[in-house]
Amino acid sequence: MKVKKFTHQFLSTFTLSPEGSQYSVFRYNREVDTHSQILLQDHQTNMDDFMYAFDDIPYDGSGTHTGNAINHVVDYILAPGKGNRPNAQDIVLLITDGRSQDSVRRPAQRLRQTGATVFVLPILPPRGRLDMAQVREIAGREENIITDAIEGGFEALTAQFSKKVGDMICRNPCKHTLHDHLAL
């Protein structure tokens, strides 16, 4: 639940509007949870409605198929007709607490080819390990890896840290008024 609370705090730091930020969020494990996903077009003006929908996303399941989730971003979330704006910078924040059980190389390349800026927040799980080579493949650039939660694990996911992540992600894209955020 700390990941969900952190994501809630993180999203709350932005303003939702048709002329500014738009958000999409979905949960994945072995499969992408399309039932509870929030598309960019679903809540364009009302942050309270967006947060209500976000709070309804379950936090359960097992397995980590990150490559499948990234393909979902490219094939569905960022597809025309789902609310993605062609004149807006797409920013993807991928939060992961485990090793992907499927390949991430090609899906990550496809995502970056869309022009999206990809940030990865790897969280060291209590009983597990991270594959930093996979994290690097997803992010594409070392500076797009948010490393604070690698050592601190879930305990690092504080309100102060969520603001820091928001500031880091917005340092360049927020110079532009239009950007679409996607958290998964």
mmCIF file with all atom_site columns, C-alpha atoms in Angstrom:
data_model
loop_
_atom_site.group_PDB
_atom_site.id
_atom_site.type_symbol
_atom_site.label_atom_id
_atom_site.label_alt_id
_atom_site.label_comp_id
_atom_site.label_asym_id
_atom_site.label_entity_id
_atom_site.label_seq_id
_atom_site.pdbx_PDB_ins_code
_atom_site.Cartn_x
_atom_site.Cartn_y
_atom_site.Cartn_z
_atom_site.occupancy
_atom_site.B_iso_or_equiv
_atom_site.pdbx_formal_charge
_atom_site.auth_seq_id
_atom_site.auth_comp_id
_atom_site.auth_asym_id
_atom_site.auth_atom_id
_atom_site.pdbx_PDB_model_num
ATOM 1   C CA . MET A 1 1   ? 0.000   0.000   0.000   1.00 0.00 ? 1   MET A CA 1
ATOM 2   C CA . LYS A 1 2   ? 2.983   2.340   0.391   1.00 0.00 ? 2   LYS A CA 1
ATOM 3   C CA . VAL A 1 3   ? 3.408   2.426   -3.395  1.00 0.00 ? 3   VAL A CA 1
ATOM 4   C CA . LYS A 1 4   ? -0.208  3.431   -3.828  1.00 0.00 ? 4   LYS A CA 1
ATOM 5   C CA . LYS A 1 5   ? 0.004   6.110   -1.123  1.00 0.00 ? 5   LYS A CA 1
ATOM 6   C CA . PHE A 1 6   ? 3.211   7.433   -2.679  1.00 0.00 ? 6   PHE A CA 1
ATOM 7   C CA . THR A 1 7   ? 1.628   7.550   -6.149  1.00 0.00 ? 7   THR A CA 1
ATOM 8   C CA . HIS A 1 8   ? -1.410  9.356   -4.723  1.00 0.00 ? 8   HIS A CA 1
ATOM 9   C CA . GLN A 1 9   ? 0.870   11.966  -3.100  1.00 0.00 ? 9   GLN A CA 1
ATOM 10  C CA . PHE A 1 10  ? 2.935   12.277  -6.271  1.00 0.00 ? 10  PHE A CA 1
ATOM 11  C CA . LEU A 1 11  ? -0.078  12.828  -8.532  1.00 0.00 ? 11  LEU A CA 1
ATOM 12  C CA . SER A 1 12  ? -1.520  15.357  -6.084  1.00 0.00 ? 12  SER A CA 1
ATOM 13  C CA . THR A 1 13  ? 1.448   17.661  -6.694  1.00 0.00 ? 13  THR A CA 1
ATOM 14  C CA . PHE A 1 14  ? 0.288   18.403  -10.254 1.00 0.00 ? 14  PHE A CA 1
ATOM 15  C CA . THR A 1 15  ? -2.650  20.336  -11.677 1.00 0.00 ? 15  THR A CA 1
ATOM 16  C CA . LEU A 1 16  ? -5.044  18.476  -13.936 1.00 0.00 ? 16  LEU A CA 1
ATOM 17  C CA . SER A 1 17  ? -6.375  20.442  -16.908 1.00 0.00 ? 17  SER A CA 1
ATOM 18  C CA . PRO A 1 18  ? -6.979  20.138  -20.666 1.00 0.00 ? 18  PRO A CA 1
ATOM 19  C CA . GLU A 1 19  ? -4.352  22.859  -21.226 1.00 0.00 ? 19  GLU A CA 1
ATOM 20  C CA . GLY A 1 20  ? -1.826  21.351  -18.803 1.00 0.00 ? 20  GLY A CA 1
ATOM 21  C CA . SER A 1 21  ? -1.234  17.919  -17.320 1.00 0.00 ? 21  SER A CA 1
ATOM 22  C CA . GLN A 1 22  ? -3.282  14.820  -18.071 1.00 0.00 ? 22  GLN A CA 1
ATOM 23  C CA . TYR A 1 23  ? -2.781  11.473  -16.321 1.00 0.00 ? 23  TYR A CA 1
ATOM 24  C CA . SER A 1 24  ? -3.143  7.794   -16.984 1.00 0.00 ? 24  SER A CA 1
ATOM 25  C CA . VAL A 1 25  ? -2.525  5.124   -14.369 1.00 0.00 ? 25  VAL A CA 1
ATOM 26  C CA . PHE A 1 26  ? -2.749  1.358   -14.429 1.00 0.00 ? 26  PHE A CA 1
ATOM 27  C CA . ARG A 1 27  ? -1.637  -1.586  -12.358 1.00 0.00 ? 27  ARG A CA 1
ATOM 28  C CA . TYR A 1 28  ? 0.086   -4.653  -13.709 1.00 0.00 ? 28  TYR A CA 1
ATOM 29  C CA . ASN A 1 29  ? 1.495   -7.916  -12.483 1.00 0.00 ? 29  ASN A CA 1
ATOM 30  C CA . ARG A 1 30  ? 1.224   -11.028 -14.673 1.00 0.00 ? 30  ARG A CA 1
ATOM 31  C CA . GLU A 1 31  ? -1.425  -9.175  -16.656 1.00 0.00 ? 31  GLU A CA 1
ATOM 32  C CA . VAL A 1 32  ? -2.333  -5.529  -17.186 1.00 0.00 ? 32  VAL A CA 1
ATOM 33  C CA . ASP A 1 33  ? -5.415  -4.613  -15.151 1.00 0.00 ? 33  ASP A CA 1
ATOM 34  C CA . THR A 1 34  ? -7.463  -2.933  -17.881 1.00 0.00 ? 34  THR A CA 1
ATOM 35  C CA . HIS A 1 35  ? -10.624 -3.008  -15.759 1.00 0.00 ? 35  HIS A CA 1
ATOM 36  C CA . SER A 1 36  ? -9.416  -0.364  -13.302 1.00 0.00 ? 36  SER A CA 1
ATOM 37  C CA . GLN A 1 37  ? -7.003  1.588   -15.540 1.00 0.00 ? 37  GLN A CA 1
ATOM 38  C CA . ILE A 1 38  ? -7.452  5.329   -15.923 1.00 0.00 ? 38  ILE A CA 1
ATOM 39  C CA . LEU A 1 39  ? -6.910  6.624   -19.454 1.00 0.00 ? 39  LEU A CA 1
ATOM 40  C CA . LEU A 1 40  ? -5.634  10.092  -20.357 1.00 0.00 ? 40  LEU A CA 1
ATOM 41  C CA . GLN A 1 41  ? -9.097  11.015  -21.631 1.00 0.00 ? 41  GLN A CA 1
ATOM 42  C CA . ASP A 1 42  ? -11.026 9.800   -18.566 1.00 0.00 ? 42  ASP A CA 1
ATOM 43  C CA . HIS A 1 43  ? -10.542 12.724  -16.153 1.00 0.00 ? 43  HIS A CA 1
ATOM 44  C CA . GLN A 1 44  ? -9.328  15.874  -17.875 1.00 0.00 ? 44  GLN A CA 1
ATOM 45  C CA . THR A 1 45  ? -10.590 18.556  -15.499 1.00 0.00 ? 45  THR A CA 1
ATOM 46  C CA . ASN A 1 46  ? -11.544 17.165  -12.098 1.00 0.00 ? 46  ASN A CA 1
ATOM 47  C CA . MET A 1 47  ? -8.697  16.017  -9.866  1.00 0.00 ? 47  MET A CA 1
ATOM 48  C CA . ASP A 1 48  ? -11.125 14.792  -7.187  1.00 0.00 ? 48  ASP A CA 1
ATOM 49  C CA . ASP A 1 49  ? -12.771 12.430  -9.691  1.00 0.00 ? 49  ASP A CA 1
ATOM 50  C CA . PHE A 1 50  ? -9.360  11.280  -10.877 1.00 0.00 ? 50  PHE A CA 1
ATOM 51  C CA . MET A 1 51  ? -8.218  10.554  -7.313  1.00 0.00 ? 51  MET A CA 1
ATOM 52  C CA . TYR A 1 52  ? -11.460 8.724   -6.552  1.00 0.00 ? 52  TYR A CA 1
ATOM 53  C CA . ALA A 1 53  ? -10.850 6.476   -9.583  1.00 0.00 ? 53  ALA A CA 1
ATOM 54  C CA . PHE A 1 54  ? -7.209  6.055   -8.538  1.00 0.00 ? 54  PHE A CA 1
ATOM 55  C CA . ASP A 1 55  ? -8.212  5.010   -5.022  1.00 0.00 ? 55  ASP A CA 1
ATOM 56  C CA . ASP A 1 56  ? -10.414 2.291   -6.568  1.00 0.00 ? 56  ASP A CA 1
ATOM 57  C CA . ILE A 1 57  ? -7.443  0.633   -8.302  1.00 0.00 ? 57  ILE A CA 1
ATOM 58  C CA . PRO A 1 58  ? -6.727  -2.566  -6.356  1.00 0.00 ? 58  PRO A CA 1
ATOM 59  C CA . TYR A 1 59  ? -3.237  -3.280  -5.098  1.00 0.00 ? 59  TYR A CA 1
ATOM 60  C CA . ASP A 1 60  ? -2.919  -7.023  -5.352  1.00 0.00 ? 60  ASP A CA 1
ATOM 61  C CA . GLY A 1 61  ? -1.691  -9.790  -7.567  1.00 0.00 ? 61  GLY A CA 1
ATOM 62  C CA . SER A 1 62  ? 1.623   -11.450 -8.141  1.00 0.00 ? 62  SER A CA 1
ATOM 63  C CA . GLY A 1 63  ? 4.147   -11.688 -10.903 1.00 0.00 ? 63  GLY A CA 1
ATOM 64  C CA . THR A 1 64  ? 5.989   -8.944  -12.713 1.00 0.00 ? 64  THR A CA 1
ATOM 65  C CA . HIS A 1 65  ? 5.555   -8.746  -16.468 1.00 0.00 ? 65  HIS A CA 1
ATOM 66  C CA . THR A 1 66  ? 6.941   -5.280  -17.081 1.00 0.00 ? 66  THR A CA 1
ATOM 67  C CA . GLY A 1 67  ? 7.554   -5.839  -20.796 1.00 0.00 ? 67  GLY A CA 1
ATOM 68  C CA . ASN A 1 68  ? 3.861   -6.613  -21.248 1.00 0.00 ? 68  ASN A CA 1
ATOM 69  C CA . ALA A 1 69  ? 2.935   -3.454  -19.304 1.00 0.00 ? 69  ALA A CA 1
ATOM 70  C CA . ILE A 1 70  ? 5.242   -1.299  -21.446 1.00 0.00 ? 70  ILE A CA 1
ATOM 71  C CA . ASN A 1 71  ? 3.718   -2.769  -24.603 1.00 0.00 ? 71  ASN A CA 1
ATOM 72  C CA . HIS A 1 72  ? 0.293   -1.816  -23.206 1.00 0.00 ? 72  HIS A CA 1
ATOM 73  C CA . VAL A 1 73  ? 1.508   1.779   -22.866 1.00 0.00 ? 73  VAL A CA 1
ATOM 74  C CA . VAL A 1 74  ? 2.685   1.889   -26.488 1.00 0.00 ? 74  VAL A CA 1
ATOM 75  C CA . ASP A 1 75  ? -0.186  -0.048  -28.061 1.00 0.00 ? 75  ASP A CA 1
ATOM 76  C CA . TYR A 1 76  ? -3.091  1.281   -26.018 1.00 0.00 ? 76  TYR A CA 1
ATOM 77  C CA . ILE A 1 77  ? -2.433  4.131   -23.581 1.00 0.00 ? 77  ILE A CA 1
ATOM 78  C CA . LEU A 1 78  ? -0.465  6.338   -25.995 1.00 0.00 ? 78  LEU A CA 1
ATOM 79  C CA . ALA A 1 79  ? -2.522  5.338   -29.040 1.00 0.00 ? 79  ALA A CA 1
ATOM 80  C CA . PRO A 1 80  ? -4.504  8.026   -30.861 1.00 0.00 ? 80  PRO A CA 1
ATOM 81  C CA . GLY A 1 81  ? -8.089  8.168   -29.654 1.00 0.00 ? 81  GLY A CA 1
ATOM 82  C CA . LYS A 1 82  ? -7.299  7.365   -26.018 1.00 0.00 ? 82  LYS A CA 1
ATOM 83  C CA . GLY A 1 83  ? -6.665  10.957  -24.980 1.00 0.00 ? 83  GLY A CA 1
ATOM 84  C CA . ASN A 1 84  ? -2.980  11.242  -25.842 1.00 0.00 ? 84  ASN A CA 1
ATOM 85  C CA . ARG A 1 85  ? -2.302  14.689  -27.249 1.00 0.00 ? 85  ARG A CA 1
ATOM 86  C CA . PRO A 1 86  ? 0.202   14.793  -30.136 1.00 0.00 ? 86  PRO A CA 1
ATOM 87  C CA . ASN A 1 87  ? 1.449   18.245  -29.092 1.00 0.00 ? 87  ASN A CA 1
ATOM 88  C CA . ALA A 1 88  ? 2.092   17.218  -25.468 1.00 0.00 ? 88  ALA A CA 1
ATOM 89  C CA . GLN A 1 89  ? 5.270   15.712  -24.041 1.00 0.00 ? 89  GLN A CA 1
ATOM 90  C CA . ASP A 1 90  ? 4.575   12.163  -22.821 1.00 0.00 ? 90  ASP A CA 1
ATOM 91  C CA . ILE A 1 91  ? 6.185   11.310  -19.491 1.00 0.00 ? 91  ILE A CA 1
ATOM 92  C CA . VAL A 1 92  ? 6.113   7.748   -18.168 1.00 0.00 ? 92  VAL A CA 1
ATOM 93  C CA . LEU A 1 93  ? 6.925   6.910   -14.544 1.00 0.00 ? 93  LEU A CA 1
ATOM 94  C CA . LEU A 1 94  ? 7.345   3.175   -14.073 1.00 0.00 ? 94  LEU A CA 1
ATOM 95  C CA . ILE A 1 95  ? 7.400   2.027   -10.457 1.00 0.00 ? 95  ILE A CA 1
ATOM 96  C CA . THR A 1 96  ? 8.693   -1.500  -9.952  1.00 0.00 ? 96  THR A CA 1
ATOM 97  C CA . ASP A 1 97  ? 9.623   -3.612  -6.950  1.00 0.00 ? 97  ASP A CA 1
ATOM 98  C CA . GLY A 1 98  ? 10.911  -6.664  -8.706  1.00 0.00 ? 98  GLY A CA 1
ATOM 99  C CA . ARG A 1 99  ? 12.569  -8.327  -11.614 1.00 0.00 ? 99  ARG A CA 1
ATOM 100 C CA . SER A 1 100 ? 10.514  -8.589  -14.757 1.00 0.00 ? 100 SER A CA 1
ATOM 101 C CA . GLN A 1 101 ? 9.653   -12.136 -15.701 1.00 0.00 ? 101 GLN A CA 1
ATOM 102 C CA . ASP A 1 102 ? 9.447   -11.149 -19.370 1.00 0.00 ? 102 ASP A CA 1
ATOM 103 C CA . SER A 1 103 ? 11.803  -9.267  -21.659 1.00 0.00 ? 103 SER A CA 1
ATOM 104 C CA . VAL A 1 104 ? 11.823  -5.472  -21.354 1.00 0.00 ? 104 VAL A CA 1
ATOM 105 C CA . ARG A 1 105 ? 14.409  -4.640  -24.044 1.00 0.00 ? 105 ARG A CA 1
ATOM 106 C CA . ARG A 1 106 ? 12.193  -4.393  -27.145 1.00 0.00 ? 106 ARG A CA 1
ATOM 107 C CA . PRO A 1 107 ? 9.146   -2.925  -25.338 1.00 0.00 ? 107 PRO A CA 1
ATOM 108 C CA . ALA A 1 108 ? 11.361  -0.225  -23.767 1.00 0.00 ? 108 ALA A CA 1
ATOM 109 C CA . GLN A 1 109 ? 12.870  0.615   -27.168 1.00 0.00 ? 109 GLN A CA 1
ATOM 110 C CA . ARG A 1 110 ? 9.377   0.878   -28.669 1.00 0.00 ? 110 ARG A CA 1
ATOM 111 C CA . LEU A 1 111 ? 8.275   3.194   -25.858 1.00 0.00 ? 111 LEU A CA 1
ATOM 112 C CA . ARG A 1 112 ? 11.255  5.518   -26.256 1.00 0.00 ? 112 ARG A CA 1
ATOM 113 C CA . GLN A 1 113 ? 10.691  5.562   -30.042 1.00 0.00 ? 113 GLN A CA 1
ATOM 114 C CA . THR A 1 114 ? 7.316   7.221   -29.386 1.00 0.00 ? 114 THR A CA 1
ATOM 115 C CA . GLY A 1 115 ? 9.241   10.200  -27.990 1.00 0.00 ? 115 GLY A CA 1
ATOM 116 C CA . ALA A 1 116 ? 8.116   9.560   -24.416 1.00 0.00 ? 116 ALA A CA 1
ATOM 117 C CA . THR A 1 117 ? 10.476  10.420  -21.582 1.00 0.00 ? 117 THR A CA 1
ATOM 118 C CA . VAL A 1 118 ? 10.715  7.370   -19.329 1.00 0.00 ? 118 VAL A CA 1
ATOM 119 C CA . PHE A 1 119 ? 11.581  7.515   -15.631 1.00 0.00 ? 119 PHE A CA 1
ATOM 120 C CA . VAL A 1 120 ? 11.971  4.383   -13.519 1.00 0.00 ? 120 VAL A CA 1
ATOM 121 C CA . LEU A 1 121 ? 11.539  4.231   -9.758  1.00 0.00 ? 121 LEU A CA 1
ATOM 122 C CA . PRO A 1 122 ? 12.964  0.864   -8.657  1.00 0.00 ? 122 PRO A CA 1
ATOM 123 C CA . ILE A 1 123 ? 12.050  -0.124  -5.098  1.00 0.00 ? 123 ILE A CA 1
ATOM 124 C CA . LEU A 1 124 ? 14.052  -2.805  -3.340  1.00 0.00 ? 124 LEU A CA 1
ATOM 125 C CA . PRO A 1 125 ? 11.498  -5.328  -2.061  1.00 0.00 ? 125 PRO A CA 1
ATOM 126 C CA . PRO A 1 126 ? 11.908  -6.777  1.451   1.00 0.00 ? 126 PRO A CA 1
ATOM 127 C CA . ARG A 1 127 ? 12.497  -10.286 0.086   1.00 0.00 ? 127 ARG A CA 1
ATOM 128 C CA . GLY A 1 128 ? 13.683  -9.939  -3.433  1.00 0.00 ? 128 GLY A CA 1
ATOM 129 C CA . ARG A 1 129 ? 16.084  -8.277  -5.735  1.00 0.00 ? 129 ARG A CA 1
ATOM 130 C CA . LEU A 1 130 ? 16.176  -5.783  -8.512  1.00 0.00 ? 130 LEU A CA 1
ATOM 131 C CA . ASP A 1 131 ? 17.722  -6.338  -11.898 1.00 0.00 ? 131 ASP A CA 1
ATOM 132 C CA . MET A 1 132 ? 19.422  -2.992  -12.476 1.00 0.00 ? 132 MET A CA 1
ATOM 133 C CA . ALA A 1 133 ? 20.303  -3.994  -16.051 1.00 0.00 ? 133 ALA A CA 1
ATOM 134 C CA . GLN A 1 134 ? 16.551  -4.234  -16.732 1.00 0.00 ? 134 GLN A CA 1
ATOM 135 C CA . VAL A 1 135 ? 15.967  -0.903  -14.995 1.00 0.00 ? 135 VAL A CA 1
ATOM 136 C CA . ARG A 1 136 ? 18.607  0.708   -17.246 1.00 0.00 ? 136 ARG A CA 1
ATOM 137 C CA . GLU A 1 137 ? 17.048  -0.855  -20.354 1.00 0.00 ? 137 GLU A CA 1
ATOM 138 C CA . ILE A 1 138 ? 13.666  0.612   -19.437 1.00 0.00 ? 138 ILE A CA 1
ATOM 139 C CA . ALA A 1 139 ? 14.912  4.097   -18.518 1.00 0.00 ? 139 ALA A CA 1
ATOM 140 C CA . GLY A 1 140 ? 17.277  4.361   -21.466 1.00 0.00 ? 140 GLY A CA 1
ATOM 141 C CA . ARG A 1 141 ? 19.366  6.962   -19.618 1.00 0.00 ? 141 ARG A CA 1
ATOM 142 C CA . GLU A 1 142 ? 21.032  6.684   -16.226 1.00 0.00 ? 142 GLU A CA 1
ATOM 143 C CA . GLU A 1 143 ? 19.706  10.092  -15.133 1.00 0.00 ? 143 GLU A CA 1
ATOM 144 C CA . ASN A 1 144 ? 16.137  8.819   -15.622 1.00 0.00 ? 144 ASN A CA 1
ATOM 145 C CA . ILE A 1 145 ? 16.544  6.238   -12.850 1.00 0.00 ? 145 ILE A CA 1
ATOM 146 C CA . ILE A 1 146 ? 15.282  7.502   -9.489  1.00 0.00 ? 146 ILE A CA 1
ATOM 147 C CA . THR A 1 147 ? 17.590  5.615   -7.128  1.00 0.00 ? 147 THR A CA 1
ATOM 148 C CA . ASP A 1 148 ? 16.457  6.814   -3.682  1.00 0.00 ? 148 ASP A CA 1
ATOM 149 C CA . ALA A 1 149 ? 14.226  3.792   -2.986  1.00 0.00 ? 149 ALA A CA 1
ATOM 150 C CA . ILE A 1 150 ? 16.792  1.183   -3.982  1.00 0.00 ? 150 ILE A CA 1
ATOM 151 C CA . GLU A 1 151 ? 18.399  1.195   -0.551  1.00 0.00 ? 151 GLU A CA 1
ATOM 152 C CA . GLY A 1 152 ? 15.468  2.566   1.448   1.00 0.00 ? 152 GLY A CA 1
ATOM 153 C CA . GLY A 1 153 ? 12.890  0.219   -0.037  1.00 0.00 ? 153 GLY A CA 1
ATOM 154 C CA . PHE A 1 154 ? 9.242   0.967   0.621   1.00 0.00 ? 154 PHE A CA 1
ATOM 155 C CA . GLU A 1 155 ? 10.162  3.080   3.670   1.00 0.00 ? 155 GLU A CA 1
ATOM 156 C CA . ALA A 1 156 ? 11.675  5.677   1.308   1.00 0.00 ? 156 ALA A CA 1
ATOM 157 C CA . LEU A 1 157 ? 8.256   6.402   -0.228  1.00 0.00 ? 157 LEU A CA 1
ATOM 158 C CA . THR A 1 158 ? 7.406   9.498   1.803   1.00 0.00 ? 158 THR A CA 1
ATOM 159 C CA . ALA A 1 159 ? 5.446   12.658  0.970   1.00 0.00 ? 159 ALA A CA 1
ATOM 160 C CA . GLN A 1 160 ? 8.720   14.601  0.801   1.00 0.00 ? 160 GLN A CA 1
ATOM 161 C CA . PHE A 1 161 ? 10.145  12.024  -1.612  1.00 0.00 ? 161 PHE A CA 1
ATOM 162 C CA . SER A 1 162 ? 7.024   12.204  -3.823  1.00 0.00 ? 162 SER A CA 1
ATOM 163 C CA . LYS A 1 163 ? 7.544   15.970  -4.151  1.00 0.00 ? 163 LYS A CA 1
ATOM 164 C CA . LYS A 1 164 ? 11.214  15.387  -5.014  1.00 0.00 ? 164 LYS A CA 1
ATOM 165 C CA . VAL A 1 165 ? 10.216  12.913  -7.739  1.00 0.00 ? 165 VAL A CA 1
ATOM 166 C CA . GLY A 1 166 ? 7.675   15.396  -9.112  1.00 0.00 ? 166 GLY A CA 1
ATOM 167 C CA . ASP A 1 167 ? 10.312  18.129  -9.217  1.00 0.00 ? 167 ASP A CA 1
ATOM 168 C CA . MET A 1 168 ? 12.796  15.807  -10.925 1.00 0.00 ? 168 MET A CA 1
ATOM 169 C CA . ILE A 1 169 ? 10.337  14.684  -13.577 1.00 0.00 ? 169 ILE A CA 1
ATOM 170 C CA . CYS A 1 170 ? 9.148   18.206  -14.264 1.00 0.00 ? 170 CYS A CA 1
ATOM 171 C CA . ARG A 1 171 ? 12.530  19.887  -14.484 1.00 0.00 ? 171 ARG A CA 1
ATOM 172 C CA . ASN A 1 172 ? 12.496  19.872  -18.297 1.00 0.00 ? 172 ASN A CA 1
ATOM 173 C CA . PRO A 1 173 ? 9.045   18.831  -19.528 1.00 0.00 ? 173 PRO A CA 1
ATOM 174 C CA . CYS A 1 174 ? 7.284   21.394  -17.334 1.00 0.00 ? 174 CYS A CA 1
ATOM 175 C CA . LYS A 1 175 ? 8.924   24.160  -19.327 1.00 0.00 ? 175 LYS A CA 1
ATOM 176 C CA . HIS A 1 176 ? 6.204   23.213  -21.800 1.00 0.00 ? 176 HIS A CA 1
ATOM 177 C CA . THR A 1 177 ? 2.614   23.760  -20.717 1.00 0.00 ? 177 THR A CA 1
ATOM 178 C CA . LEU A 1 178 ? 1.304   20.521  -22.193 1.00 0.00 ? 178 LEU A CA 1
ATOM 179 C CA . HIS A 1 179 ? 2.424   17.152  -20.907 1.00 0.00 ? 179 HIS A CA 1
ATOM 180 C CA . ASP A 1 180 ? 0.768   13.802  -20.368 1.00 0.00 ? 180 ASP A CA 1
ATOM 181 C CA . HIS A 1 181 ? 1.867   11.768  -17.343 1.00 0.00 ? 181 HIS A CA 1
ATOM 182 C CA . LEU A 1 182 ? 1.539   8.033   -17.094 1.00 0.00 ? 182 LEU A CA 1
ATOM 183 C CA . ALA A 1 183 ? 2.264   6.109   -13.914 1.00 0.00 ? 183 ALA A CA 1
ATOM 184 C CA . LEU A 1 184 ? 2.418   2.334   -13.885 1.00 0.00 ? 184 LEU A CA 1
#
